[in-house]
PDB file of C-alpha atoms in Angstrom:
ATOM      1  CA  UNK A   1       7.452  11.625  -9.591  1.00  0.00           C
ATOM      2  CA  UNK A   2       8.343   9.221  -6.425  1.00  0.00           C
ATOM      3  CA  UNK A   3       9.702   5.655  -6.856  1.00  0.00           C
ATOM      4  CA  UNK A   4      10.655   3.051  -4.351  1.00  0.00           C
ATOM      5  CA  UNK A   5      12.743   0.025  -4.776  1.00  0.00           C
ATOM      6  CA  UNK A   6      13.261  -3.065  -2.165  1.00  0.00           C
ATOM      7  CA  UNK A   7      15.898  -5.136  -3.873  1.00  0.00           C
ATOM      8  CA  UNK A   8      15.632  -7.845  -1.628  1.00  0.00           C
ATOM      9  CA  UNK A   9      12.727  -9.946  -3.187  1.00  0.00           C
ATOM     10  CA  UNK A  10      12.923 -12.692  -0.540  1.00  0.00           C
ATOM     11  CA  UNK A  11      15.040 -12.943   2.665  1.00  0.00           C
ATOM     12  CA  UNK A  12      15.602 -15.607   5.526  1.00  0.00           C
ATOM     13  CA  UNK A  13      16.375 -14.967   8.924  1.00  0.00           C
ATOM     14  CA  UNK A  14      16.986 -17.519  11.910  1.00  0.00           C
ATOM     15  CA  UNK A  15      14.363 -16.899  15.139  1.00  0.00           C
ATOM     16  CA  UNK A  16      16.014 -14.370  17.685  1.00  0.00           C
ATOM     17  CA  UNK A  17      18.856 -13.237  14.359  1.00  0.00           C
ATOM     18  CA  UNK A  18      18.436  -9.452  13.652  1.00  0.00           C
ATOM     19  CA  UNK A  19      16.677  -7.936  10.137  1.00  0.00           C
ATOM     20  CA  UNK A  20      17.252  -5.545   8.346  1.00  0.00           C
ATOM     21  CA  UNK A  21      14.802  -5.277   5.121  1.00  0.00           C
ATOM     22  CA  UNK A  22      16.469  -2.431   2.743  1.00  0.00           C
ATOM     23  CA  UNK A  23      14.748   0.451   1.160  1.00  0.00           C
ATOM     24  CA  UNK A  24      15.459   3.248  -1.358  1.00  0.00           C
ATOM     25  CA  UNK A  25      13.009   6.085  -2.614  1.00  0.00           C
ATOM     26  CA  UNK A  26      13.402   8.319  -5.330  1.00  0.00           C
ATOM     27  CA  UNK A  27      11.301  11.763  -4.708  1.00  0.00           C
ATOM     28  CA  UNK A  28      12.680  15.485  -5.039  1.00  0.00           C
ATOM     29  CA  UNK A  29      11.490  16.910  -2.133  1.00  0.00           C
ATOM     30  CA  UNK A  30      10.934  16.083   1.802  1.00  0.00           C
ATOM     31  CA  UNK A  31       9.606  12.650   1.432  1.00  0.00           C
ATOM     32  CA  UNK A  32       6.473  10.744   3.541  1.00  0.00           C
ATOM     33  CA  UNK A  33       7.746   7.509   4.621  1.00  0.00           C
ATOM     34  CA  UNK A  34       6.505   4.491   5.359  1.00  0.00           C
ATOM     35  CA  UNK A  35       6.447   0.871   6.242  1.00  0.00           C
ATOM     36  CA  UNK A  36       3.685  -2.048   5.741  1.00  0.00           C
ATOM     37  CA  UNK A  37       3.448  -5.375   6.566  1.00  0.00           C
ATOM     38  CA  UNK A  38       1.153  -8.085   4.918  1.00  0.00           C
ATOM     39  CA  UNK A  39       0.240 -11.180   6.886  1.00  0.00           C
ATOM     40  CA  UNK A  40      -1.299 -13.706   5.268  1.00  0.00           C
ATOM     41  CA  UNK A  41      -5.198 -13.290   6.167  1.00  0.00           C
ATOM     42  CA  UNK A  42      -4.505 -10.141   8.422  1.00  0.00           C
ATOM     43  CA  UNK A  43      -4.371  -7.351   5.312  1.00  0.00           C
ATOM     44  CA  UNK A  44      -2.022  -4.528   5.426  1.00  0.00           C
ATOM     45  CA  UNK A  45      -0.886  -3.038   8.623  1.00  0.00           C
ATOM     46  CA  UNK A  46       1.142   0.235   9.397  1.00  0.00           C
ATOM     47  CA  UNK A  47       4.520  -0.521  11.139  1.00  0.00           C
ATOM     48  CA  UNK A  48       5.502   2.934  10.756  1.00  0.00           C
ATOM     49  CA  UNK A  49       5.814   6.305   9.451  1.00  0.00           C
ATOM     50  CA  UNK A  50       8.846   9.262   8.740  1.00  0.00           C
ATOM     51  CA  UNK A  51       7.246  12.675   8.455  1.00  0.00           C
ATOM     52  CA  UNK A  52      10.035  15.157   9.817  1.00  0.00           C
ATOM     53  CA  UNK A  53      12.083  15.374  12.951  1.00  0.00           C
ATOM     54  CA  UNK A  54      14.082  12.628  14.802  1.00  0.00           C
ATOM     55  CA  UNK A  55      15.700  10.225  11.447  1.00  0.00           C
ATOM     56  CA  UNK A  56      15.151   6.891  13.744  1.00  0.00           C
ATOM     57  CA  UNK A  57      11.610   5.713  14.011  1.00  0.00           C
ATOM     58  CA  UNK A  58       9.887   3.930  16.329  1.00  0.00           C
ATOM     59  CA  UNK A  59       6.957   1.334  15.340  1.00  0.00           C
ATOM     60  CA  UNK A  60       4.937  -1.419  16.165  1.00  0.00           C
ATOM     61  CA  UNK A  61       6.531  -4.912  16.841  1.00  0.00           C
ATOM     62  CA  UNK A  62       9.582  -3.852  17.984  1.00  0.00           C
ATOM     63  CA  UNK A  63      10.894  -2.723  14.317  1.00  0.00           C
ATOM     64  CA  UNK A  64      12.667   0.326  13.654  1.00  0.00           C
ATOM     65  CA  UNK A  65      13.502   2.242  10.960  1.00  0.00           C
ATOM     66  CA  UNK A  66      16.029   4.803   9.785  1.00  0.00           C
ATOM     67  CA  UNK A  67      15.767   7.825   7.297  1.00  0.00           C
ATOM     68  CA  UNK A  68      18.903   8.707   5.949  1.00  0.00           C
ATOM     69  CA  UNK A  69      18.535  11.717   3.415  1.00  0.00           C
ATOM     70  CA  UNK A  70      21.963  11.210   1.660  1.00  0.00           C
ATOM     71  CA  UNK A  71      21.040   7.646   0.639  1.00  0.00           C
ATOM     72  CA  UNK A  72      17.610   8.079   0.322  1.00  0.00           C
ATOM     73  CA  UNK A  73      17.000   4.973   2.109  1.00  0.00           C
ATOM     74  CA  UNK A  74      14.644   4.160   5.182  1.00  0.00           C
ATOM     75  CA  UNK A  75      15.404   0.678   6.244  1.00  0.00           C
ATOM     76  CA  UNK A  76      13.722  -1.146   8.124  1.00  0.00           C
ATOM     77  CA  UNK A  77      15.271  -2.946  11.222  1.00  0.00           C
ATOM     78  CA  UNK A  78      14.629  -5.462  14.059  1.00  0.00           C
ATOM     79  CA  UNK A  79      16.599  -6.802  16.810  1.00  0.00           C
ATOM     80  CA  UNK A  80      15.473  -9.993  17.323  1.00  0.00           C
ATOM     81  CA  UNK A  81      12.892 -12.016  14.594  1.00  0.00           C
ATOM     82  CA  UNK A  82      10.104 -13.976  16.207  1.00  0.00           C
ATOM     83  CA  UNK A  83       8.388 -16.617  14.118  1.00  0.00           C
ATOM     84  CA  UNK A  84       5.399 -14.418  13.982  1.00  0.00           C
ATOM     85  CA  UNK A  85       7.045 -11.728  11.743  1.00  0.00           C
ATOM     86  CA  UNK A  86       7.340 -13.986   8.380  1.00  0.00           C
ATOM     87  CA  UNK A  87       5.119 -11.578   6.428  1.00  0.00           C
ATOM     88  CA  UNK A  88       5.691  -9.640   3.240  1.00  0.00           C
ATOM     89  CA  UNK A  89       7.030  -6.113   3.932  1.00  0.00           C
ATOM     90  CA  UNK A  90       6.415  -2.928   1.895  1.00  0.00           C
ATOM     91  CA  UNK A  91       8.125   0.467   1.975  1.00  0.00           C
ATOM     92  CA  UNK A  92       6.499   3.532   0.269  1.00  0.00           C
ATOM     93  CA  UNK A  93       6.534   6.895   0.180  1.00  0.00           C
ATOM     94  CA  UNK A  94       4.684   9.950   0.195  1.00  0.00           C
ATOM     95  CA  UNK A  95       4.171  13.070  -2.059  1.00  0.00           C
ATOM     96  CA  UNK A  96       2.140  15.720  -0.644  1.00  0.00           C
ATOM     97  CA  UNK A  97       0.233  17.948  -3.608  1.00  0.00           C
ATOM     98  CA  UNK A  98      -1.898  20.453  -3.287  1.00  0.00           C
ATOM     99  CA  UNK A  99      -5.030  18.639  -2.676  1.00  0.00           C
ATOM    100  CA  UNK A 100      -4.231  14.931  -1.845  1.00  0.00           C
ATOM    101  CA  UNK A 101      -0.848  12.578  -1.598  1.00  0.00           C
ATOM    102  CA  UNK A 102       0.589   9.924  -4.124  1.00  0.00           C
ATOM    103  CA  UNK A 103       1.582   6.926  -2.190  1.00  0.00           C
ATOM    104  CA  UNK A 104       3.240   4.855  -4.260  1.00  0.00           C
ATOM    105  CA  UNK A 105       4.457   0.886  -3.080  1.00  0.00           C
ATOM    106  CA  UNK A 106       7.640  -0.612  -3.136  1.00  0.00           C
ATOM    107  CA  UNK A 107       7.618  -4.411  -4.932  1.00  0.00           C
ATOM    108  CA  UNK A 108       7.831  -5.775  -1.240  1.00  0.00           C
ATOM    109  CA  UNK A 109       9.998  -8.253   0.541  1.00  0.00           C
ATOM    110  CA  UNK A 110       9.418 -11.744   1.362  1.00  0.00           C
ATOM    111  CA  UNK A 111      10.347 -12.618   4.662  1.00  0.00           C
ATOM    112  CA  UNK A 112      10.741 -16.003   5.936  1.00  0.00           C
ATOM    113  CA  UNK A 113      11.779 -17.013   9.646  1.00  0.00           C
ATOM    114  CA  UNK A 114      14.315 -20.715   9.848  1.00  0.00           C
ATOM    115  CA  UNK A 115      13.238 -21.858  13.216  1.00  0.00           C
TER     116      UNK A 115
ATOM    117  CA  UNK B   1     -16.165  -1.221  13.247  1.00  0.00           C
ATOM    118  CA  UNK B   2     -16.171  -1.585   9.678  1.00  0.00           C
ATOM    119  CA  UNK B   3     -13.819   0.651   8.588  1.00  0.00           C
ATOM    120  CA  UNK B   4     -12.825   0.141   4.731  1.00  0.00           C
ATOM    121  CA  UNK B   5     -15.238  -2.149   3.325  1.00  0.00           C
ATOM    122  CA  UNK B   6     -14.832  -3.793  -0.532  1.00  0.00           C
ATOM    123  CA  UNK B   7     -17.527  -5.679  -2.435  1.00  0.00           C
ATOM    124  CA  UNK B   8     -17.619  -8.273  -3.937  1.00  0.00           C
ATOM    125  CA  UNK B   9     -14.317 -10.088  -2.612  1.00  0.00           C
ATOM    126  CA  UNK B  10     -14.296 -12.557  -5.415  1.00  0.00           C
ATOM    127  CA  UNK B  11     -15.160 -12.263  -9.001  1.00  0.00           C
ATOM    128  CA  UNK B  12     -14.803 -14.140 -12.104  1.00  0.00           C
ATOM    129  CA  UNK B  13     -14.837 -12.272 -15.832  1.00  0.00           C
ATOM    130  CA  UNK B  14     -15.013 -12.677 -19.384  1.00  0.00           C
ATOM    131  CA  UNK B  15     -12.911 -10.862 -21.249  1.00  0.00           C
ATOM    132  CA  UNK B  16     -14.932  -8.084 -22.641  1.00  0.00           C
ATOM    133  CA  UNK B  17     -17.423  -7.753 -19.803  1.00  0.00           C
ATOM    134  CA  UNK B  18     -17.412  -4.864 -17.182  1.00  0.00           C
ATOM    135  CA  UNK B  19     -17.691  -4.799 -13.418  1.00  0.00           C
ATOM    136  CA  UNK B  20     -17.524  -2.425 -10.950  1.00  0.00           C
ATOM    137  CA  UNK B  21     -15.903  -2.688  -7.620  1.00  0.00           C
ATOM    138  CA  UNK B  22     -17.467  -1.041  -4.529  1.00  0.00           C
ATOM    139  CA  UNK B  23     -15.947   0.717  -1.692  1.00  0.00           C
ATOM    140  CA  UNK B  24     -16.897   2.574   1.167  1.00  0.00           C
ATOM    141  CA  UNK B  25     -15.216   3.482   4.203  1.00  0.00           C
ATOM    142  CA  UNK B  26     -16.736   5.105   7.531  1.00  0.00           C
ATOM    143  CA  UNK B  27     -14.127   6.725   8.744  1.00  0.00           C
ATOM    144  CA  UNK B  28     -15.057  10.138   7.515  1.00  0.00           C
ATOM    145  CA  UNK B  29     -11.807  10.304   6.119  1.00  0.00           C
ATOM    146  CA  UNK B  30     -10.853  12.767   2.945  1.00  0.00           C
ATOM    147  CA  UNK B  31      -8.261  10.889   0.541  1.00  0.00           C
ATOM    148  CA  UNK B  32      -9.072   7.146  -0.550  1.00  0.00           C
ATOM    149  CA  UNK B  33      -7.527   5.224  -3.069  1.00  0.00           C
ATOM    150  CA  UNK B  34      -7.493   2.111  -5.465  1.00  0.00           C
ATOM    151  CA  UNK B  35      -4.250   0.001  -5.960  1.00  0.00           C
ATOM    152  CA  UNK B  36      -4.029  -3.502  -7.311  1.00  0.00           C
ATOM    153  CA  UNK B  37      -1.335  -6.218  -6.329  1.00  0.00           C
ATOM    154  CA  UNK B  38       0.425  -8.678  -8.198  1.00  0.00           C
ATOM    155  CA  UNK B  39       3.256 -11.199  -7.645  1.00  0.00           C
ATOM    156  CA  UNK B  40       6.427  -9.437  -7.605  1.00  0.00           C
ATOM    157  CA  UNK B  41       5.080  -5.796  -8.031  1.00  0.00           C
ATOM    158  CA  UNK B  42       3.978  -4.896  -4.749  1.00  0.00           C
ATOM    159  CA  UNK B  43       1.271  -2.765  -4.534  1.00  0.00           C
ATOM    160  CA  UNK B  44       0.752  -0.126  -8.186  1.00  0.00           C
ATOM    161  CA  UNK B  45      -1.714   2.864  -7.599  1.00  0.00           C
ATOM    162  CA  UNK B  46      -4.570   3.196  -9.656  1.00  0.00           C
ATOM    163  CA  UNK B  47      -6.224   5.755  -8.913  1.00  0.00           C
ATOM    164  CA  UNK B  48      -6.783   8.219  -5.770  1.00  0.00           C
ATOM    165  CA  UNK B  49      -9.142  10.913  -4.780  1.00  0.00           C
ATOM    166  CA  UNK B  50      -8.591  14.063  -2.163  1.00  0.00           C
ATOM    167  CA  UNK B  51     -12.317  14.824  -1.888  1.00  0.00           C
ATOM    168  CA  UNK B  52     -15.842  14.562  -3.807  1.00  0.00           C
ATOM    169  CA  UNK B  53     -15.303  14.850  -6.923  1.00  0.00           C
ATOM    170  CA  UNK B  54     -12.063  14.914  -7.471  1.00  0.00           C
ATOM    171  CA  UNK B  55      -9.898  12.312  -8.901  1.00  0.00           C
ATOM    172  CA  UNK B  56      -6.451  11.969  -9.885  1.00  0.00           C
ATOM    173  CA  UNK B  57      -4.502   9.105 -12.215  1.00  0.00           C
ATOM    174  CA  UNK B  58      -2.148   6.661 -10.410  1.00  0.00           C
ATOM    175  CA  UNK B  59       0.953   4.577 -11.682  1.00  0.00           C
ATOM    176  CA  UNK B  60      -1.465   2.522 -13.811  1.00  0.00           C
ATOM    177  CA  UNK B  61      -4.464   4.052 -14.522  1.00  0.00           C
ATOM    178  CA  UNK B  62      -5.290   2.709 -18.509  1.00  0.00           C
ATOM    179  CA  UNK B  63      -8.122   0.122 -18.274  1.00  0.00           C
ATOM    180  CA  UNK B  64      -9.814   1.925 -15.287  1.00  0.00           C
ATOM    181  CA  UNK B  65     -12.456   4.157 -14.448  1.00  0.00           C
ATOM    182  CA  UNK B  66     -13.456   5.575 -10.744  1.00  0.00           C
ATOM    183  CA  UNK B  67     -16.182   7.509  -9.284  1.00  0.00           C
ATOM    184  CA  UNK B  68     -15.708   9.645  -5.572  1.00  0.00           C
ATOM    185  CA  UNK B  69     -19.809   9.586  -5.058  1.00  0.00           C
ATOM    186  CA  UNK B  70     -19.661  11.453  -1.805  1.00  0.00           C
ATOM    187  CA  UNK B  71     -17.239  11.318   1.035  1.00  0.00           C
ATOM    188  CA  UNK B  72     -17.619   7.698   1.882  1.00  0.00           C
ATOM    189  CA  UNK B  73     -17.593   5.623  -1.636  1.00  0.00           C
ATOM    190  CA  UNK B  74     -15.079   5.283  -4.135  1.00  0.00           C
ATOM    191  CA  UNK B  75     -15.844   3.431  -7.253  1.00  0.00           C
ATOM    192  CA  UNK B  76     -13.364   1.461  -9.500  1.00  0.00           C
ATOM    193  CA  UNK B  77     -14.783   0.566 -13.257  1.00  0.00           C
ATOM    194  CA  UNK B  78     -13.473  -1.759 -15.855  1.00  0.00           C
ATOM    195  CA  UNK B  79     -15.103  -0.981 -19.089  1.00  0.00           C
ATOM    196  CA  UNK B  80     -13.764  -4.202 -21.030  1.00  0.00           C
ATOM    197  CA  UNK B  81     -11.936  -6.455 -18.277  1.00  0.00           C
ATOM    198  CA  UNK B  82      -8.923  -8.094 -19.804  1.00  0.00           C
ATOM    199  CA  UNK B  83      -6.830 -11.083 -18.457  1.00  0.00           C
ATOM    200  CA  UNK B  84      -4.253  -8.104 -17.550  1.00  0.00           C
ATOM    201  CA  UNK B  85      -6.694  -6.930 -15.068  1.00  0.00           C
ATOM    202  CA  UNK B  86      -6.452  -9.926 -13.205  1.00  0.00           C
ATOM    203  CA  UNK B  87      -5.009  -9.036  -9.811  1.00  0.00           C
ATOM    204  CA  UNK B  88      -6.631  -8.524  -6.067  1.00  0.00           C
ATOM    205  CA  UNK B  89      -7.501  -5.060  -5.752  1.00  0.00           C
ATOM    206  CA  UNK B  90      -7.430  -2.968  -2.593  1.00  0.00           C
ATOM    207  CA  UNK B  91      -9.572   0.344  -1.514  1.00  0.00           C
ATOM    208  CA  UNK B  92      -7.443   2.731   1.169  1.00  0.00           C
ATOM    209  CA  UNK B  93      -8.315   5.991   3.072  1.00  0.00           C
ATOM    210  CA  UNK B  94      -6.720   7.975   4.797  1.00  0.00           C
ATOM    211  CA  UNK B  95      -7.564  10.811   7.233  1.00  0.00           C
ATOM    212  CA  UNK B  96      -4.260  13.001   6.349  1.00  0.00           C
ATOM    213  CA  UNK B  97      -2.741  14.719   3.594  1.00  0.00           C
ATOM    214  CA  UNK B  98      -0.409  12.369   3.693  1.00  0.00           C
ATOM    215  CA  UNK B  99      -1.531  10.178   6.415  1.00  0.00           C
ATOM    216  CA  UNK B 100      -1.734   6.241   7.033  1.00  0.00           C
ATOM    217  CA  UNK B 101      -3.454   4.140   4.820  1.00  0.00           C
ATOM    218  CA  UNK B 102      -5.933   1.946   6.176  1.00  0.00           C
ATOM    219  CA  UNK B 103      -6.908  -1.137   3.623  1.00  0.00           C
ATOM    220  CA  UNK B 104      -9.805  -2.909   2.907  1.00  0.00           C
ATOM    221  CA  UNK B 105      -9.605  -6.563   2.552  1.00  0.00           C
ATOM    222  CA  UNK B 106      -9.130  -6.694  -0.659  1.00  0.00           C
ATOM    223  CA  UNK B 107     -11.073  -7.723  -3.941  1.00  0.00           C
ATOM    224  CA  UNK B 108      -9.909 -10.817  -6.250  1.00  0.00           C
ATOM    225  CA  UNK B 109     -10.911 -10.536  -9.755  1.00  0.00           C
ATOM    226  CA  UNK B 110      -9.847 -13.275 -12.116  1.00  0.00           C
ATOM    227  CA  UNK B 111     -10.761 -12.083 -16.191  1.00  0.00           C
ATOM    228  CA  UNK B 112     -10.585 -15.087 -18.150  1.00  0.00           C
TER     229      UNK B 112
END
Protein backbone atom coordinates (compact mmCIF):
# COMPACT_ATOMS: atom_id res chain seq x y z
CA UNK A 1 0.00 0.00 0.00
CA UNK A 2 1.11 3.83 -0.83
CA UNK A 3 1.51 6.51 1.89
CA UNK A 4 2.48 10.11 1.70
CA UNK A 5 3.68 12.37 4.37
CA UNK A 6 4.16 16.42 4.21
CA UNK A 7 5.77 17.18 7.53
CA UNK A 8 5.49 20.68 7.19
CA UNK A 9 1.90 21.38 8.57
CA UNK A 10 2.16 25.16 8.10
CA UNK A 11 4.90 27.31 6.46
CA UNK A 12 5.57 31.16 5.90
CA UNK A 13 7.29 32.65 3.19
CA UNK A 14 8.07 36.49 2.48
CA UNK A 15 6.54 37.80 -1.21
CA UNK A 16 9.28 37.29 -4.01
CA UNK A 17 11.37 34.51 -1.12
CA UNK A 18 11.62 31.02 -2.78
CA UNK A 19 9.41 27.68 -1.48
CA UNK A 20 10.02 24.71 -1.22
CA UNK A 21 6.96 22.53 0.31
CA UNK A 22 8.55 18.88 1.14
CA UNK A 23 7.16 15.57 0.22
CA UNK A 24 7.80 11.85 0.87
CA UNK A 25 5.79 8.74 -0.52
CA UNK A 26 5.96 5.36 0.49
CA UNK A 27 4.89 2.87 -2.57
CA UNK A 28 6.91 -0.30 -3.89
CA UNK A 29 6.83 0.22 -7.29
CA UNK A 30 7.11 3.17 -10.06
CA UNK A 31 5.02 5.70 -8.34
CA UNK A 32 2.18 8.38 -9.96
CA UNK A 33 2.95 11.67 -8.61
CA UNK A 34 1.31 14.51 -7.94
CA UNK A 35 0.69 17.96 -6.66
CA UNK A 36 -2.67 19.94 -5.60
CA UNK A 37 -3.41 23.11 -4.50
CA UNK A 38 -6.58 24.27 -2.51
CA UNK A 39 -7.62 27.90 -2.64
CA UNK A 40 -10.02 28.95 -0.52
CA UNK A 41 -13.39 29.03 -2.73
CA UNK A 42 -11.48 27.82 -5.95
CA UNK A 43 -11.53 23.74 -5.04
CA UNK A 44 -8.67 21.59 -5.89
CA UNK A 45 -6.48 22.30 -8.79
CA UNK A 46 -3.66 20.16 -10.50
CA UNK A 47 -0.20 21.90 -10.31
CA UNK A 48 1.38 18.90 -11.58
CA UNK A 49 2.08 15.42 -12.31
CA UNK A 50 5.40 12.70 -12.37
CA UNK A 51 4.56 9.72 -14.54
CA UNK A 52 8.07 8.60 -16.02
CA UNK A 53 10.84 10.32 -17.88
CA UNK A 54 12.59 13.69 -17.15
CA UNK A 55 12.76 13.72 -12.72
CA UNK A 56 12.09 17.74 -12.85
CA UNK A 57 8.56 18.75 -13.58
CA UNK A 58 7.13 21.50 -14.97
CA UNK A 59 3.56 22.93 -13.76
CA UNK A 60 1.26 25.58 -13.56
CA UNK A 61 2.18 28.85 -11.65
CA UNK A 62 5.57 28.76 -12.10
CA UNK A 63 6.13 25.74 -9.46
CA UNK A 64 8.30 22.93 -10.02
CA UNK A 65 8.83 19.83 -8.72
CA UNK A 66 11.47 17.14 -8.37
CA UNK A 67 11.26 13.23 -8.19
CA UNK A 68 14.07 11.82 -6.60
CA UNK A 69 13.74 7.88 -6.41
CA UNK A 70 16.42 7.37 -3.65
CA UNK A 71 14.52 9.63 -1.22
CA UNK A 72 11.30 8.99 -2.35
CA UNK A 73 10.50 12.53 -2.23
CA UNK A 74 8.87 14.92 -4.93
CA UNK A 75 9.10 18.39 -3.60
CA UNK A 76 7.59 20.91 -4.61
CA UNK A 77 9.44 24.23 -5.50
CA UNK A 78 9.00 27.91 -6.53
CA UNK A 79 11.26 30.67 -7.27
CA UNK A 80 9.63 33.52 -6.29
CA UNK A 81 6.07 33.48 -3.94
CA UNK A 82 3.42 35.93 -5.04
CA UNK A 83 0.70 36.79 -2.55
CA UNK A 84 -1.67 34.84 -4.63
CA UNK A 85 -0.10 31.40 -3.83
CA UNK A 86 -1.15 31.27 0.09
CA UNK A 87 -3.22 28.11 -0.46
CA UNK A 88 -3.06 24.68 1.13
CA UNK A 89 -0.85 22.28 -0.88
CA UNK A 90 -1.25 18.48 -1.25
CA UNK A 91 1.12 15.83 -2.60
CA UNK A 92 -0.18 12.30 -3.50
CA UNK A 93 0.56 9.53 -5.25
CA UNK A 94 -0.52 7.01 -7.54
CA UNK A 95 -0.89 3.15 -7.67
CA UNK A 96 -1.88 1.77 -10.88
CA UNK A 97 -3.94 -1.83 -10.44
CA UNK A 98 -5.32 -3.73 -12.76
CA UNK A 99 -8.52 -2.00 -13.28
CA UNK A 100 -8.36 1.51 -11.63
CA UNK A 101 -5.62 3.66 -9.42
CA UNK A 102 -5.47 4.37 -5.55
CA UNK A 103 -4.70 7.96 -5.08
CA UNK A 104 -4.11 8.48 -1.81
CA UNK A 105 -3.52 12.42 -0.15
CA UNK A 106 -0.86 13.70 1.76
CA UNK A 107 -2.15 15.72 5.21
CA UNK A 108 -1.32 18.99 3.18
CA UNK A 109 0.63 22.11 3.88
CA UNK A 110 -0.47 25.40 4.96
CA UNK A 111 1.05 28.07 3.20
CA UNK A 112 1.00 31.57 4.19
CA UNK A 113 2.70 34.59 2.23
CA UNK A 114 4.34 37.79 4.93
CA UNK A 115 3.92 40.65 2.60
CA UNK B 1 -19.34 23.07 -18.39
CA UNK B 2 -20.32 21.27 -15.44
CA UNK B 3 -17.89 18.90 -15.04
CA UNK B 4 -18.03 17.08 -11.47
CA UNK B 5 -21.15 18.04 -9.93
CA UNK B 6 -22.09 17.12 -5.93
CA UNK B 7 -25.52 17.45 -4.33
CA UNK B 8 -26.55 18.67 -1.78
CA UNK B 9 -23.50 21.01 -0.72
CA UNK B 10 -24.72 21.37 2.79
CA UNK B 11 -26.37 19.00 5.10
CA UNK B 12 -27.22 18.71 8.64
CA UNK B 13 -27.78 15.01 10.48
CA UNK B 14 -28.92 13.25 13.38
CA UNK B 15 -27.01 10.76 14.52
CA UNK B 16 -28.67 7.63 13.41
CA UNK B 17 -30.23 8.95 10.22
CA UNK B 18 -28.94 8.15 6.63
CA UNK B 19 -28.24 10.29 3.60
CA UNK B 20 -26.95 9.82 0.46
CA UNK B 21 -24.64 12.04 -1.43
CA UNK B 22 -24.99 12.47 -5.22
CA UNK B 23 -22.46 12.75 -7.86
CA UNK B 24 -22.24 12.90 -11.39
CA UNK B 25 -19.69 13.99 -13.67
CA UNK B 26 -19.94 14.58 -17.62
CA UNK B 27 -16.82 14.06 -18.58
CA UNK B 28 -17.27 10.55 -19.80
CA UNK B 29 -14.51 9.69 -17.74
CA UNK B 30 -13.88 5.87 -16.33
CA UNK B 31 -12.44 6.06 -12.59
CA UNK B 32 -14.29 8.43 -9.98
CA UNK B 33 -13.88 8.55 -6.48
CA UNK B 34 -15.13 9.67 -2.93
CA UNK B 35 -12.65 11.19 -0.32
CA UNK B 36 -13.54 13.24 2.70
CA UNK B 37 -11.34 16.09 4.32
CA UNK B 38 -10.68 17.04 7.68
CA UNK B 39 -8.42 19.49 9.56
CA UNK B 40 -5.04 18.19 9.62
CA UNK B 41 -5.63 14.95 7.52
CA UNK B 42 -5.65 16.11 4.13
CA UNK B 43 -7.68 14.43 1.91
CA UNK B 44 -8.52 10.13 3.11
CA UNK B 45 -10.05 7.98 0.22
CA UNK B 46 -13.19 6.42 0.68
CA UNK B 47 -14.01 4.74 -1.84
CA UNK B 48 -13.21 4.57 -5.79
CA UNK B 49 -14.60 2.89 -8.80
CA UNK B 50 -12.74 1.89 -12.35
CA UNK B 51 -16.02 1.33 -14.21
CA UNK B 52 -19.89 0.31 -13.75
CA UNK B 53 -20.10 -1.74 -11.33
CA UNK B 54 -17.16 -2.01 -9.87
CA UNK B 55 -16.05 -0.68 -6.64
CA UNK B 56 -13.12 -0.87 -4.55
CA UNK B 57 -12.48 0.14 -0.55
CA UNK B 58 -10.34 3.25 0.17
CA UNK B 59 -8.19 4.28 3.31
CA UNK B 60 -11.45 4.63 5.27
CA UNK B 61 -14.12 2.88 3.99
CA UNK B 62 -16.19 1.61 7.52
CA UNK B 63 -19.37 3.75 7.82
CA UNK B 64 -19.82 3.99 3.98
CA UNK B 65 -21.62 2.60 1.24
CA UNK B 66 -21.33 3.59 -2.72
CA UNK B 67 -23.11 2.80 -5.80
CA UNK B 68 -21.27 3.26 -9.67
CA UNK B 69 -25.02 3.48 -11.38
CA UNK B 70 -23.66 3.88 -14.86
CA UNK B 71 -20.69 5.73 -16.17
CA UNK B 72 -21.63 9.15 -14.98
CA UNK B 73 -22.93 8.76 -11.13
CA UNK B 74 -21.26 7.65 -8.19
CA UNK B 75 -23.17 7.30 -5.03
CA UNK B 76 -21.82 7.65 -1.40
CA UNK B 77 -24.30 6.13 1.51
CA UNK B 78 -24.22 6.53 5.21
CA UNK B 79 -26.40 3.96 6.74
CA UNK B 80 -26.32 5.47 10.44
CA UNK B 81 -24.39 8.96 10.15
CA UNK B 82 -22.29 9.48 13.21
CA UNK B 83 -20.63 12.76 14.50
CA UNK B 84 -17.32 10.95 13.03
CA UNK B 85 -18.75 11.38 9.67
CA UNK B 86 -18.70 14.91 9.95
CA UNK B 87 -16.29 16.22 7.32
CA UNK B 88 -16.77 17.95 3.62
CA UNK B 89 -16.76 15.31 1.20
CA UNK B 90 -15.45 15.47 -2.35
CA UNK B 91 -16.48 13.35 -5.69
CA UNK B 92 -13.28 13.06 -8.36
CA UNK B 93 -12.92 11.51 -11.89
CA UNK B 94 -10.55 10.96 -13.77
CA UNK B 95 -10.12 10.07 -17.48
CA UNK B 96 -6.75 7.88 -16.90
CA UNK B 97 -5.64 4.91 -15.21
CA UNK B 98 -3.92 6.95 -13.24
CA UNK B 99 -4.77 10.28 -14.51
CA UNK B 100 -5.66 13.83 -12.90
CA UNK B 101 -8.30 14.18 -10.62
CA UNK B 102 -10.77 16.67 -11.29
CA UNK B 103 -13.00 17.64 -7.96
CA UNK B 104 -16.30 18.57 -7.40
CA UNK B 105 -16.99 21.33 -5.07
CA UNK B 106 -17.38 19.56 -2.37
CA UNK B 107 -20.26 18.42 0.08
CA UNK B 108 -20.41 19.60 3.93
CA UNK B 109 -22.17 17.29 6.15
CA UNK B 110 -22.36 18.16 9.81
CA UNK B 111 -23.98 14.77 12.00
CA UNK B 112 -24.96 16.06 15.20
Amino acid sequence: AQSVTQPDIHITVSEGASLELRCNYSYGATPYLFWYVQSPGQGLQLLLKYFSGDTLVQGIKGFEAEFKRSQSSFNLRKPSVHWSDAAEYFCAVGAKYSSASKIIFGSGTRLSIRP
Amino acid sequence: NAGVTQTPKFQVLKTGQSMTLQCAQDMNHNSMYWYRQDPGMGLRLIYYSASEGTTDKGEVPNGYNVSRLNKREFSLRLESAAPSQTSVYFCASSENNPGELFFGEGSRLTVL
